[in-house]
């Protein structure tokens, strides 16, 4: 077997070292396998997440507040574990092998979850009134499967979008132009999976059984693994550059060790390798920037550095290494603004579902739509807006802005943040109208009031539109602005906003529940929402979103984009 063929099969060598391999790999020819993997993996994830609040409330016999918090805690964990996967990918395994290894864990978790909902003795027993009484071992096995899935997705999520973008060479202008479209279609594939989950799977879970409802996503995850491995011969793989956290701490330590050292006015006097390639494997050199100049001290070469001969990375760092740290620090304020947006987004899987449970679920006289299936309108919105944005909005915006992508990444994110405010205002207005109907007709003890659940469609559709701008903008922004050898880590950072958004939602629910029930009242979010004030919670998120948008405008105004120089290794 030729060495080139061996590379293409086992996916371990950087394609840039071999032009023949580059010609035969990457670009859109490799992307269908990556997009297919993501579509099936997201079908599996949303097949669990979309209706999980109802499973916890009715099968695990948890109260509304406990069920909502357990959903947001689990969902948050799914977006925290990417830090582990990102570290392993950037430092040791590379994105290909990280996705492969954690996919196996994911499939195992889906299998355990399916068994917990289908095997006698593992699934919760229910009485004649359909009230379930889970035992300790049954609860334990269920949550074991659930959190194995959280671990599995942690190795996939921070790597798969970056791995797809890796298939397009930044040094090739023709390929680079296609990368922005990849992020749009990547998010499109996510929502194809979510569409099947919110329609077919939710219906099966509600009307056929949870064993089948969890088993089908388990099969989908197995298909995702097959899809990923099927494209191995076509993938381009970038070498891991070593521990990014080690490099970050080296700059911090070296800066403080030299805090008395003066920084030269001429930045060319700062330490950098003389080679064309960066000292950081898998990364291009980064141009010096004036911001955060304190860390430039780490790149000042002193007499003691010269005497020792070999460079001690804990006392002398290259300009590229310093700029890696600066890039991460500059990203953090923009990163923080995604937390509130993610809190808004998380309502689709929790409070929107509970709100829908109280409304008329009938589509026809004989067919009821599960309340969790309304999230399909979020998915339909994304599926509608992605091609419209990619083919129409970008072309129109380009005429006014002159930017090749229509909007800058920060402008795209900002538009989504504004749209998300309207989603909460619409949800709050609907709840206020619903409660007025309850009060006028004394429907307080009615399980489903005579008000169609399809009044929820606008709030789902608007959130879908916001996603296309903000979430896809964040995907592209964090990939482009990340140092080459830290792209998985920065993708994980963008996902952490989703985790923190879920945890913030949990915190807000606990705070408002505690404060609104102190005097013995029903509170904002009681088990029977007809006695509550859920619209107050939506108003609260709208206000926080407005404040968040103001902060975003402030930090975006002063953001400095990364400048890479030279070829990557």
CSV table of N, CA, C and O in Angstrom, one decimal, residues 289-292 323 325-335 477 558-563:
chain,number,residue,atom,x,y,z
A,289,UNK,N,-0.8,42.2,17.7
A,289,UNK,CA,-1.8,43.3,18.0
A,289,UNK,C,-1.4,44.1,19.2
A,289,UNK,O,-0.7,43.6,20.1
A,290,UNK,N,-1.9,45.3,19.3
A,290,UNK,CA,-1.6,46.2,20.3
A,290,UNK,C,-2.4,46.0,21.6
A,290,UNK,O,-1.9,46.3,22.7
A,291,UNK,N,-3.5,45.4,21.5
A,291,UNK,CA,-4.4,45.2,22.7
A,291,UNK,C,-3.7,44.2,23.6
A,291,UNK,O,-3.0,43.3,23.2
A,292,UNK,N,-4.1,44.3,24.9
A,292,UNK,CA,-3.7,43.4,26.0
A,292,UNK,C,-2.2,43.3,26.0
A,292,UNK,O,-1.6,42.2,26.0
A,323,UNK,N,-0.5,35.7,21.0
A,323,UNK,CA,-1.7,36.2,20.2
A,323,UNK,C,-2.8,35.1,20.4
A,323,UNK,O,-4.0,35.5,20.3
A,325,UNK,N,-3.5,33.5,23.1
A,325,UNK,CA,-4.1,33.9,24.4
A,325,UNK,C,-5.0,35.2,24.2
A,325,UNK,O,-6.1,35.2,24.7
A,326,UNK,N,-4.4,36.2,23.5
A,326,UNK,CA,-5.2,37.4,23.3
A,326,UNK,C,-6.5,37.1,22.5
A,326,UNK,O,-7.5,37.7,22.8
A,327,UNK,N,-6.4,36.2,21.5
A,327,UNK,CA,-7.6,35.9,20.7
A,327,UNK,C,-8.7,35.3,21.6
A,327,UNK,O,-9.9,35.6,21.5
A,328,UNK,N,-8.3,34.4,22.5
A,328,UNK,CA,-9.3,33.8,23.4
A,328,UNK,C,-9.9,34.9,24.4
A,328,UNK,O,-11.1,34.9,24.6
A,329,UNK,N,-9.1,35.7,24.9
A,329,UNK,CA,-9.6,36.8,25.8
A,329,UNK,C,-10.5,37.7,25.1
A,329,UNK,O,-11.6,38.1,25.6
A,330,UNK,N,-10.2,38.1,23.8
A,330,UNK,CA,-11.1,39.0,23.1
A,330,UNK,C,-12.4,38.3,22.7
A,330,UNK,O,-13.4,39.0,22.6
A,331,UNK,N,-12.4,37.0,22.6
A,331,UNK,CA,-13.6,36.3,22.3
A,331,UNK,C,-14.6,36.3,23.5
A,331,UNK,O,-15.8,36.2,23.3
A,332,UNK,N,-14.1,36.3,24.7
A,332,UNK,CA,-14.9,36.1,25.9
A,332,UNK,C,-16.1,37.0,26.1
A,332,UNK,O,-17.2,36.5,26.4
A,333,UNK,N,-16.0,38.3,25.9
A,333,UNK,CA,-17.1,39.2,26.0
A,333,UNK,C,-18.2,38.9,25.0
A,333,UNK,O,-19.4,38.9,25.3
A,334,UNK,N,-17.8,38.6,23.7
A,334,UNK,CA,-18.8,38.2,22.7
A,334,UNK,C,-19.4,36.9,23.1
A,334,UNK,O,-20.6,36.7,23.0
A,335,UNK,N,-18.6,36.0,23.6
A,335,UNK,CA,-19.1,34.6,24.1
A,335,UNK,C,-20.1,34.8,25.2
A,335,UNK,O,-21.2,34.1,25.1
A,477,UNK,N,-18.2,32.5,13.6
A,477,UNK,CA,-17.4,33.5,14.3
A,477,UNK,C,-16.3,32.8,15.1
A,477,UNK,O,-15.1,33.1,15.0
A,558,UNK,N,-15.7,47.3,20.0
A,558,UNK,CA,-14.2,47.4,20.3
A,558,UNK,C,-13.5,46.1,19.9
A,558,UNK,O,-12.3,45.9,20.2
A,559,UNK,N,-14.2,45.2,19.2
A,559,UNK,CA,-13.6,43.9,18.9
A,559,UNK,C,-12.6,44.0,17.8
A,559,UNK,O,-12.8,44.7,16.8
A,560,UNK,N,-11.4,43.4,17.9
A,560,UNK,CA,-10.4,43.3,16.9
A,560,UNK,C,-10.3,41.9,16.3
A,560,UNK,O,-10.1,41.0,17.0
A,561,UNK,N,-10.5,41.9,15.0
A,561,UNK,CA,-10.5,40.5,14.3
A,561,UNK,C,-9.0,40.0,14.3
A,561,UNK,O,-8.1,40.7,14.1
A,562,UNK,N,-8.9,38.7,14.3
A,562,UNK,CA,-7.6,38.0,14.2
A,562,UNK,C,-7.0,38.1,12.8
A,562,UNK,O,-7.7,38.2,11.8
A,563,UNK,N,-5.7,38.3,12.8
A,563,UNK,CA,-5.0,38.3,11.5
A,563,UNK,C,-3.9,37.2,11.5
A,563,UNK,O,-3.0,37.2,12.3
